[in-house]
PDB file of C-alpha atoms in Angstrom:
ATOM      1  CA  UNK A   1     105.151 -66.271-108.327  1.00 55.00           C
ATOM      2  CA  UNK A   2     105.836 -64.729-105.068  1.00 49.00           C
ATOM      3  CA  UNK A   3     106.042 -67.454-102.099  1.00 52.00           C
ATOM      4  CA  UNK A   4     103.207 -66.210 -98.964  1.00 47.00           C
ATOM      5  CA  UNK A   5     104.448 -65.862 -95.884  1.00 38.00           C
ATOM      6  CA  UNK A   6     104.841 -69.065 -93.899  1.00 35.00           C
ATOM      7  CA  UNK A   7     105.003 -69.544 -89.743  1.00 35.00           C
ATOM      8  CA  UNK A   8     107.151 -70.904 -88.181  1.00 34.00           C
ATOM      9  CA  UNK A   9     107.857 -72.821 -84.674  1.00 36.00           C
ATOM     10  CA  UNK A  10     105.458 -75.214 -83.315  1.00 38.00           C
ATOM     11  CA  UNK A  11     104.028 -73.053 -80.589  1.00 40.00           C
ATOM     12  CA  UNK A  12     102.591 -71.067 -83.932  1.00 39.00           C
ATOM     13  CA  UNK A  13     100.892 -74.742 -85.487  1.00 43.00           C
ATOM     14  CA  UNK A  14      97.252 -74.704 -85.999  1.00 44.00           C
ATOM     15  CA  UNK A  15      95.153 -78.298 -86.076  1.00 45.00           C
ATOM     16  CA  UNK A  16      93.760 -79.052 -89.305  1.00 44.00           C
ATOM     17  CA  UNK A  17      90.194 -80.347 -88.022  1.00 39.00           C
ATOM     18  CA  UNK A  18      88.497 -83.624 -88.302  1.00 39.00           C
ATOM     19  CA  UNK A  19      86.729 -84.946 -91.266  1.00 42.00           C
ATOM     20  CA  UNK A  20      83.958 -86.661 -91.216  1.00 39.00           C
ATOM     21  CA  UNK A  21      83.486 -85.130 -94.941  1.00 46.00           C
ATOM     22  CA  UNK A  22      80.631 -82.915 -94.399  1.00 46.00           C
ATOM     23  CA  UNK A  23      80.522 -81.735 -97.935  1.00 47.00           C
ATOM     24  CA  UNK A  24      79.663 -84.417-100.553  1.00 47.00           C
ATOM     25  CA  UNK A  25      81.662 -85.044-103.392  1.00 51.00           C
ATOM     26  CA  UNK A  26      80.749 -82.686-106.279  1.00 53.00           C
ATOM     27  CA  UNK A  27      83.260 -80.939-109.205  1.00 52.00           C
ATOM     28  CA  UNK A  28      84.797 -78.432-107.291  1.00 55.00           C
ATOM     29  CA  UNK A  29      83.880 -74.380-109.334  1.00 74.00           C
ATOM     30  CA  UNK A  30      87.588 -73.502-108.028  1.00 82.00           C
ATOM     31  CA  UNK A  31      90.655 -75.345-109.666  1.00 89.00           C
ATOM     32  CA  UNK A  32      93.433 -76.125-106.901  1.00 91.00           C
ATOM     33  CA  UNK A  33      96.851 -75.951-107.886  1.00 92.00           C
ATOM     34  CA  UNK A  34      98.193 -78.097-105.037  1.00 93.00           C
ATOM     35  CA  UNK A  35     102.172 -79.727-105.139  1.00 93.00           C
ATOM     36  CA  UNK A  36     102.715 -82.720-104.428  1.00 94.00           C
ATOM     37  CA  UNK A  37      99.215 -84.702-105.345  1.00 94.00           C
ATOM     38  CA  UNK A  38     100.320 -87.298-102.061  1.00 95.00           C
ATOM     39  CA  UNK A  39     102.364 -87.416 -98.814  1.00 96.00           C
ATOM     40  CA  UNK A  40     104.323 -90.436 -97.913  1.00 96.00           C
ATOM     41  CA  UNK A  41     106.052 -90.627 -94.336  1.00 97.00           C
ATOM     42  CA  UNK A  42     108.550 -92.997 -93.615  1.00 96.00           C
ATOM     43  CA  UNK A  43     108.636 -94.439 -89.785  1.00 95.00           C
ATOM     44  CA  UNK A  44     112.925 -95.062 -90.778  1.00 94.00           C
ATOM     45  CA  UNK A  45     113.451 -91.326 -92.050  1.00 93.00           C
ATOM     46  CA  UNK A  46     113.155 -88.630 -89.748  1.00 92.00           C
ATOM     47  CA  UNK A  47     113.352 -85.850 -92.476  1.00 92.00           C
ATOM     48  CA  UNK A  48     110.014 -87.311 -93.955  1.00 94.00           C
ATOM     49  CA  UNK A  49     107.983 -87.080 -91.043  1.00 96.00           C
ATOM     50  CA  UNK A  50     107.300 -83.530 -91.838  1.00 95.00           C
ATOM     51  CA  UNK A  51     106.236 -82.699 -95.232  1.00 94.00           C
ATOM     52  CA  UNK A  52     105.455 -79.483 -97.267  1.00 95.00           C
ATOM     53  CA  UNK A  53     102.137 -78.737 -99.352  1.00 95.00           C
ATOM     54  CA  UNK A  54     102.557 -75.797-101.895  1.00 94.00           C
ATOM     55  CA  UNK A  55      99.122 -74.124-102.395  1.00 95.00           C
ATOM     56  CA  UNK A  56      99.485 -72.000-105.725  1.00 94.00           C
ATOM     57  CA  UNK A  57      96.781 -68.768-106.337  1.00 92.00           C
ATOM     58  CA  UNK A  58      97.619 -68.331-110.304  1.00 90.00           C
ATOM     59  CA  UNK A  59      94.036 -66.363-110.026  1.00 90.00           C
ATOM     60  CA  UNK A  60      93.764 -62.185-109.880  1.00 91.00           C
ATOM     61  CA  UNK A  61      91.718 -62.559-106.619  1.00 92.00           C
ATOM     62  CA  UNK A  62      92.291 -63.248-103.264  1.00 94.00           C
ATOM     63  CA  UNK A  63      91.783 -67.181-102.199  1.00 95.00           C
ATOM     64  CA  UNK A  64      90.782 -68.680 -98.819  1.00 95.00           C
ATOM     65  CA  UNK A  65      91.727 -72.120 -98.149  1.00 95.00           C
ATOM     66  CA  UNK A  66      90.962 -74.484 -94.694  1.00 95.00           C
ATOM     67  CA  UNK A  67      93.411 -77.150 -94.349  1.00 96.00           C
ATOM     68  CA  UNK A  68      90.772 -80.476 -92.801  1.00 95.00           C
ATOM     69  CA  UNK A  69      92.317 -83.862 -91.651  1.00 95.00           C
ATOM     70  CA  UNK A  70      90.564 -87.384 -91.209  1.00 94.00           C
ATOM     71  CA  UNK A  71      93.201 -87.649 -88.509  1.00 94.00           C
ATOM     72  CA  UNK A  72      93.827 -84.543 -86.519  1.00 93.00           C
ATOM     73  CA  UNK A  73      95.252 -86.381 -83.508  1.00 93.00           C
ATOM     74  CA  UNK A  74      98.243 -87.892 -86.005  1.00 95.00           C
ATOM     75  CA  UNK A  75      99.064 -84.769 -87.640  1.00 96.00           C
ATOM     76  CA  UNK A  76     100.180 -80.822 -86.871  1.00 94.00           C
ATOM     77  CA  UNK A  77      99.474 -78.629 -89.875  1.00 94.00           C
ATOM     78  CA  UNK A  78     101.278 -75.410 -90.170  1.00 89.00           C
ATOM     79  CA  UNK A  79      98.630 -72.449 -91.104  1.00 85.00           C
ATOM     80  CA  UNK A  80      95.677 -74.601 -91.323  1.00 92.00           C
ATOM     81  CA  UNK A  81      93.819 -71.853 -92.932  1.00 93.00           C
ATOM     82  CA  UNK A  82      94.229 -68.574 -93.859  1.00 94.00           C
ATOM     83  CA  UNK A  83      94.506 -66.361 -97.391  1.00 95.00           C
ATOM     84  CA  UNK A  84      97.022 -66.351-100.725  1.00 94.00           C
ATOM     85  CA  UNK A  85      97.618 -63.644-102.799  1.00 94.00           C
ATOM     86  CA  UNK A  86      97.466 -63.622-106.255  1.00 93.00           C
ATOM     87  CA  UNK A  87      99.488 -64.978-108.192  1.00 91.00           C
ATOM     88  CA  UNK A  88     101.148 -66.374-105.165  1.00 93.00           C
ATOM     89  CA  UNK A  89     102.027 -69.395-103.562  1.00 93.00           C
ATOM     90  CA  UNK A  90     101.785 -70.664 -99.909  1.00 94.00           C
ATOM     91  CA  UNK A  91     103.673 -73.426 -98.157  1.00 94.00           C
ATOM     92  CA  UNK A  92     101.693 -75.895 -95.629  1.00 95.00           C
ATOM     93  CA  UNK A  93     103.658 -77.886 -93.297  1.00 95.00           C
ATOM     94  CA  UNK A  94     102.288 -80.881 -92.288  1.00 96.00           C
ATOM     95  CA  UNK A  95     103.739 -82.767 -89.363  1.00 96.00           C
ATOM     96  CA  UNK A  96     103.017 -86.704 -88.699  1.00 96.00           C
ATOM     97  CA  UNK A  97     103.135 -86.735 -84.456  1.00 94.00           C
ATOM     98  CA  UNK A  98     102.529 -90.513 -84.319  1.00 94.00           C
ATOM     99  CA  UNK A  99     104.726 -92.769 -85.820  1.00 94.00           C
ATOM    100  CA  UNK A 100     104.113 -96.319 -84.632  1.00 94.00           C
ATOM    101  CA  UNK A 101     103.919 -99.547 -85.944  1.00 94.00           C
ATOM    102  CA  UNK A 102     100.478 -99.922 -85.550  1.00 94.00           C
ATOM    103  CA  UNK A 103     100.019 -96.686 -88.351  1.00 93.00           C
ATOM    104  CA  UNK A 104     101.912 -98.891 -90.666  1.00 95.00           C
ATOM    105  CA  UNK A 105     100.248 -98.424 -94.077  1.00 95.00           C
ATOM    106  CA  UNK A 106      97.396 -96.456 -92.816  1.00 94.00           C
ATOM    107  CA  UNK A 107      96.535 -93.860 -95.299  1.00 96.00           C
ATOM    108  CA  UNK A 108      95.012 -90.767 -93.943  1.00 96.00           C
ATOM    109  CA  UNK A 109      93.230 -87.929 -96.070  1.00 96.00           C
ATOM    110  CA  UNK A 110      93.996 -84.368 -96.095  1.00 96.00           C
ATOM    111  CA  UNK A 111      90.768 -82.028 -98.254  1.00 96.00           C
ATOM    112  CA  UNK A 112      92.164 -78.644 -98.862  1.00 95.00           C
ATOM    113  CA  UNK A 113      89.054 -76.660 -99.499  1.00 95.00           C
ATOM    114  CA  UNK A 114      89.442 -72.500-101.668  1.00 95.00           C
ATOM    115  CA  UNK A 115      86.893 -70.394-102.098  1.00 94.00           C
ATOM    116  CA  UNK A 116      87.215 -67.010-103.327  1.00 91.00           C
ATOM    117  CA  UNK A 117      87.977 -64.086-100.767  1.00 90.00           C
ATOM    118  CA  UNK A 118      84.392 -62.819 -99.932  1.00 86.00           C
ATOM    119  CA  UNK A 119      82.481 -65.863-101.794  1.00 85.00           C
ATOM    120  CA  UNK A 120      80.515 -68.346-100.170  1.00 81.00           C
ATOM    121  CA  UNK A 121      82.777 -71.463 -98.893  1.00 78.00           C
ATOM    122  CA  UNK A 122      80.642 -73.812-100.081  1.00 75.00           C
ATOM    123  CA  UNK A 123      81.224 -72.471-103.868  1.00 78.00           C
ATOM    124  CA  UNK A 124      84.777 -72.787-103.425  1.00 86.00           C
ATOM    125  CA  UNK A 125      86.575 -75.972-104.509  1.00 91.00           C
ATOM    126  CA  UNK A 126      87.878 -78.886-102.555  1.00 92.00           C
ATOM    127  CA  UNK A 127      91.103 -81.342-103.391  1.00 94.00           C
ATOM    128  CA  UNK A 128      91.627 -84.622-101.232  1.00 96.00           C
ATOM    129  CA  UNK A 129      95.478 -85.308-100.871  1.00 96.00           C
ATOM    130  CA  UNK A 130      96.068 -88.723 -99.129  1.00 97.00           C
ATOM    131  CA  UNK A 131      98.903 -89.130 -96.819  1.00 96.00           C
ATOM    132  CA  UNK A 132     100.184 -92.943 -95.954  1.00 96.00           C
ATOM    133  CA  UNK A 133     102.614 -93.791 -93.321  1.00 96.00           C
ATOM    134  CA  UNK A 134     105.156 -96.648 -94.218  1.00 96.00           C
ATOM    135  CA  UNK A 135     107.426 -99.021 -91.716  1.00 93.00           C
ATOM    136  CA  UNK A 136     110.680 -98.135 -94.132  1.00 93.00           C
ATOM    137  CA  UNK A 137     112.032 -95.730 -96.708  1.00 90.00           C
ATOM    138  CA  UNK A 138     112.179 -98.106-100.506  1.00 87.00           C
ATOM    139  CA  UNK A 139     116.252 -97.729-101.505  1.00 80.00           C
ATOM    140  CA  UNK A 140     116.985 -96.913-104.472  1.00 61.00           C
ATOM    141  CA  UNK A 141     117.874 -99.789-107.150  1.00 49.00           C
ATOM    142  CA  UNK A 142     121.464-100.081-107.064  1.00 49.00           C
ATOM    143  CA  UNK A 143     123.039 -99.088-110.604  1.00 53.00           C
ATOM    144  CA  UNK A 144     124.584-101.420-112.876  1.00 54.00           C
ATOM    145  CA  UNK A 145     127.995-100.524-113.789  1.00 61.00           C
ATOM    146  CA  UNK A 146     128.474 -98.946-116.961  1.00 62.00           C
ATOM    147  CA  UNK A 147     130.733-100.816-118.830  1.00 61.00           C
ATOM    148  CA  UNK A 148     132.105 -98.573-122.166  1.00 61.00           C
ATOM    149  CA  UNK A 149     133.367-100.403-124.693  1.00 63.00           C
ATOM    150  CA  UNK A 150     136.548 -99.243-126.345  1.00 67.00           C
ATOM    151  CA  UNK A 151     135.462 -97.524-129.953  1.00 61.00           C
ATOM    152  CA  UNK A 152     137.912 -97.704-132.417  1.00 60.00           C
ATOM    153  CA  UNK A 153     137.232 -95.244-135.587  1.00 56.00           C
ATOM    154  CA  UNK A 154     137.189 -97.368-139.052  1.00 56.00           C
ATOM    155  CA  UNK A 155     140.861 -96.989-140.972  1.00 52.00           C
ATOM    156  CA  UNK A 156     139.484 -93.749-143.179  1.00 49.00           C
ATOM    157  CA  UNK A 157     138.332 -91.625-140.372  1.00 48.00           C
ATOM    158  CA  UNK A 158     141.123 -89.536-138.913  1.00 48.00           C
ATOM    159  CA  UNK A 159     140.950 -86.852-136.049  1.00 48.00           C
ATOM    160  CA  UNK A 160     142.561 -83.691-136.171  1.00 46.00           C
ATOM    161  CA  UNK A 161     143.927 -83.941-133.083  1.00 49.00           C
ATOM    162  CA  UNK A 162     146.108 -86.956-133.507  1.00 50.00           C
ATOM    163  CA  UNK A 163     146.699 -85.676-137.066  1.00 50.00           C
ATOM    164  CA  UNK A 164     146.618 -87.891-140.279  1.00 48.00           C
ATOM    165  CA  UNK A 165     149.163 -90.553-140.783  1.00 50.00           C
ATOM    166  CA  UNK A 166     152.096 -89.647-140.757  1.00 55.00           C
ATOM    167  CA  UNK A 167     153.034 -91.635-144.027  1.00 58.00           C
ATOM    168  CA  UNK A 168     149.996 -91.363-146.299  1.00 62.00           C
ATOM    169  CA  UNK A 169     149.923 -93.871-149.515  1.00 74.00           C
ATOM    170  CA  UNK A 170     150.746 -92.349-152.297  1.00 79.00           C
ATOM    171  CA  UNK A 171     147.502 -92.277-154.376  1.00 80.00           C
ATOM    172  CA  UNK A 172     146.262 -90.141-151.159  1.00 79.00           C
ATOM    173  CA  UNK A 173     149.013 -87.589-151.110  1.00 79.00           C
ATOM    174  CA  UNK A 174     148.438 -87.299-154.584  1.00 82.00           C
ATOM    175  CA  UNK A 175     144.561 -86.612-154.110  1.00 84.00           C
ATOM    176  CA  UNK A 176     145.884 -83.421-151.402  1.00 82.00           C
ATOM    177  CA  UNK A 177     148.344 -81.985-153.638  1.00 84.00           C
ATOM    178  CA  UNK A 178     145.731 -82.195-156.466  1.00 87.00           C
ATOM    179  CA  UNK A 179     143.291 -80.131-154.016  1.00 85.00           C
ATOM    180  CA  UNK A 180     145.555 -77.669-152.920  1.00 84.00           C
ATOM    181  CA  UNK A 181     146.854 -76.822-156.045  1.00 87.00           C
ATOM    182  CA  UNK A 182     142.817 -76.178-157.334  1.00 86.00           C
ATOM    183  CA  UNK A 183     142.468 -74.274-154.148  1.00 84.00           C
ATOM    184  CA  UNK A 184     145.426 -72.415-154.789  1.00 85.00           C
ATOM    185  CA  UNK A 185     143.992 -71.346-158.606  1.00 83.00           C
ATOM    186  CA  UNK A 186     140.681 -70.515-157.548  1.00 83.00           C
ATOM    187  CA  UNK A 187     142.355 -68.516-155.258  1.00 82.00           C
ATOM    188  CA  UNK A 188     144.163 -66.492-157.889  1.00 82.00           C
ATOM    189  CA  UNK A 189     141.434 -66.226-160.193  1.00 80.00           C
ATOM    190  CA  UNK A 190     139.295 -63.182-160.567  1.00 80.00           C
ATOM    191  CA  UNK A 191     135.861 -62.654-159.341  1.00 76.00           C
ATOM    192  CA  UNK A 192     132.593 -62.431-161.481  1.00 73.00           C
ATOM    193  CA  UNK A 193     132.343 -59.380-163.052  1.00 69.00           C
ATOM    194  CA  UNK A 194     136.017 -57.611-162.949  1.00 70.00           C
ATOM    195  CA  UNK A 195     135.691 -55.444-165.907  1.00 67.00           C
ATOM    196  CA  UNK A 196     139.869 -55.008-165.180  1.00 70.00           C
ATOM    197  CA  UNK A 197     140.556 -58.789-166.110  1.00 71.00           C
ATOM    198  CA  UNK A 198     141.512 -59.811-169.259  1.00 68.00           C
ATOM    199  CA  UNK A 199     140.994 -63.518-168.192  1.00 72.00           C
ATOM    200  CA  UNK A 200     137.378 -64.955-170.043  1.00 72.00           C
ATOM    201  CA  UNK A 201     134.334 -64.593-167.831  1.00 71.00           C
ATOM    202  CA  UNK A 202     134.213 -67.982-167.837  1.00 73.00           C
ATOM    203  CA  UNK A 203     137.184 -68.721-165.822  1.00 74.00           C
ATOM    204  CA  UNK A 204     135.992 -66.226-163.119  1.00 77.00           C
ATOM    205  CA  UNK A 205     135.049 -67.284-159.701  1.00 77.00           C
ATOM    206  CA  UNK A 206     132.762 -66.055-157.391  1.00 81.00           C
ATOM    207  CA  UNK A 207     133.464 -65.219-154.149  1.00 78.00           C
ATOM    208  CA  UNK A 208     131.672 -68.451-152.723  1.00 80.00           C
ATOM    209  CA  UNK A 209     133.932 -70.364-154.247  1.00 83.00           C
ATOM    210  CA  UNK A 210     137.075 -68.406-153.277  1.00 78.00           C
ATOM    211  CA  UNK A 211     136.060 -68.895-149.934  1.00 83.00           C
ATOM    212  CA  UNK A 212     135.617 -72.595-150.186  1.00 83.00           C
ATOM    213  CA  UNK A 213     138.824 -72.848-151.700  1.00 82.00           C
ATOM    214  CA  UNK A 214     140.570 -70.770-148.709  1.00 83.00           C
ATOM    215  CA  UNK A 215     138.163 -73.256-146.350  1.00 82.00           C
ATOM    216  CA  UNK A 216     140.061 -76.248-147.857  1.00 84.00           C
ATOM    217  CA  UNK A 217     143.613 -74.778-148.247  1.00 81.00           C
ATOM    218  CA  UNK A 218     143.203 -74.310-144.660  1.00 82.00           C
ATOM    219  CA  UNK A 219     142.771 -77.773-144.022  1.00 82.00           C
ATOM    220  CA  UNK A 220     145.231 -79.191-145.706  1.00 80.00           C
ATOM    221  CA  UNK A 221     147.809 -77.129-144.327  1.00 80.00           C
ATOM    222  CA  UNK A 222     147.009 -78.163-140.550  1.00 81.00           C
ATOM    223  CA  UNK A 223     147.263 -81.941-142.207  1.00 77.00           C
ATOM    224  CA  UNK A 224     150.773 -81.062-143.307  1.00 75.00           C
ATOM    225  CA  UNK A 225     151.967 -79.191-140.416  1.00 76.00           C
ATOM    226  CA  UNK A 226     150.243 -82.265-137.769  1.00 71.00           C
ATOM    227  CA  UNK A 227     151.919 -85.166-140.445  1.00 61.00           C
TER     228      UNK A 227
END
C-alpha cells in the first residue's frame, strides 16, 4: 500500500469537531480498516501524548473520512478530514493538549466516519476508537532469570565435534571394522545389469546402495581420523 500524504507542523492541525453523536448507531455499509482499535496516553510519557491512527483504503475508489471528537478542547488532530487513495493508507495524528490529573482515566471517543468519494456521507460507515488518559505508563514485568541447566548427552551419543572416544571397547571397534569392510565390498562390486561382469547378478549392487556404502565409509573415516 502506498502511505497518503501526511501534514505536518502544528500551525497545519485541524480540530476534529465535537460529538454529540448526531448519527445513531446503525451497521456501518463501509468497512473501516483503522490501526490501532484504541489510544492510551500516559500523563508520565511524553512520547505517548501524541499518537498515530492509520486509516487504510484497500477499496478501488476514492474514500472520504471526517475525523469527530467528544472532546475537541483536549485533543489536536492532524488532517481531520480529507481523502485516501486507493489502495492507500493515511496517517492521523492525534495530539492530547491537556494532561492533568483531573483527566485521569477519562476515556474520550474518537468516530472516524468514510463514505465513498461522491456518495452521500450518511451511507458511508462510522468506527468509534476510544482514547483514555492514564496518571502512569504500566512497566513491564521484570523477567525471571533463565536458569539453563547443564545437559549432559547419555554415554552412547557422541558428537562429531569432540570425536568418539578415543579408546573404544573392543566389541565396538569390532562392529566399525565389520562396517567398513561391507562398505568397502559393496563398493567394489558391480552394478545391476553389467553385461561385462562375470560376478552372478545376484551379488550386484545398485547404485543406491553404493552410495550408502560411500555415505558410511565416510563416516567412519572422520571417527578414525578425530579418535
Amino acid at each position: 500500500m502506498q502511505r497518503g500524504s501526511l501534514a505536518r507542523g502544528e500551525d497545519e492541525d485541524r480540530r476534529g469537531s465535537a460529538v454529540p453523536y448526531s448519527h445513531p448507531d446503525q451497521p456501518s455499509s463501509t468497512p473501516i480498516f483503522i490501526f490501532p482499535p484504541k489510544l492510551d496516553f500516559y500523563a508520565d510519557d511524553q512520547g505517548s501524548h501524541k499518537q498515530v491512527l492509520t486509516l487504510y483504503n484497500p477499496f478501488s475508489h476514492v474514500l472520504r473520512f471526517k475525523v469527530l471528537c467528544t472532546a475537541p478542547l483536549r485533543y489536536t488532530v492532524v488532517e481531520a478530514e480529507g481523502l485516501v487513495k486507493p489502495n492507500s493508507c493515511i496517517d492521523i495524528v492525534t495530539r492530547h493538549r491537556d494532561i492533568r490529573a483531573r483527566n485521569y482515566g477519562t476515556t474520550d471517543k474518537f468516530r472516524i466516519e468514510v463514505w465513498e468519494e461522491g456518495a452521500s456521507r450518511g451511507r458511508g460507515g462510522r468506527k468509534d476508537v476510544p482514547a483514555t488518559l492514564h496518571g502512569t505508563k504500566p512497566q513491564a514485568a521484570e523477567r525471571l532469570p533463565q536458569v539453563s541447566l547443564p545437559w549432559h548427552p547419555p554415554s552412547h551419543v557422541y558428537s562429531l565435534r569432540h570425536g568418539f572416544p578415543r579408546t573404544p571397547s573392543p566389541w565396538l571397534f569390532g562392529l566399525y571394522m565389520l562396517a567398513g569392510l561391507v562398505s568397502m565390498v559393496i563398493l567394489i562390486l558391480p552394478l545391476h545389469g553389467d553385461s561385462r561382469s562375470l560376478i552372478h547378478e545376484n551379488l550386484q549392487v545398485s547404485v543406491v546402495q553404493k552410495l550408502v556404502a560411500a555415505y558410511v565409509l565416510g563416516l567412519l573415516t572422520m571417527v578414525f581420523l578425530q579418535g
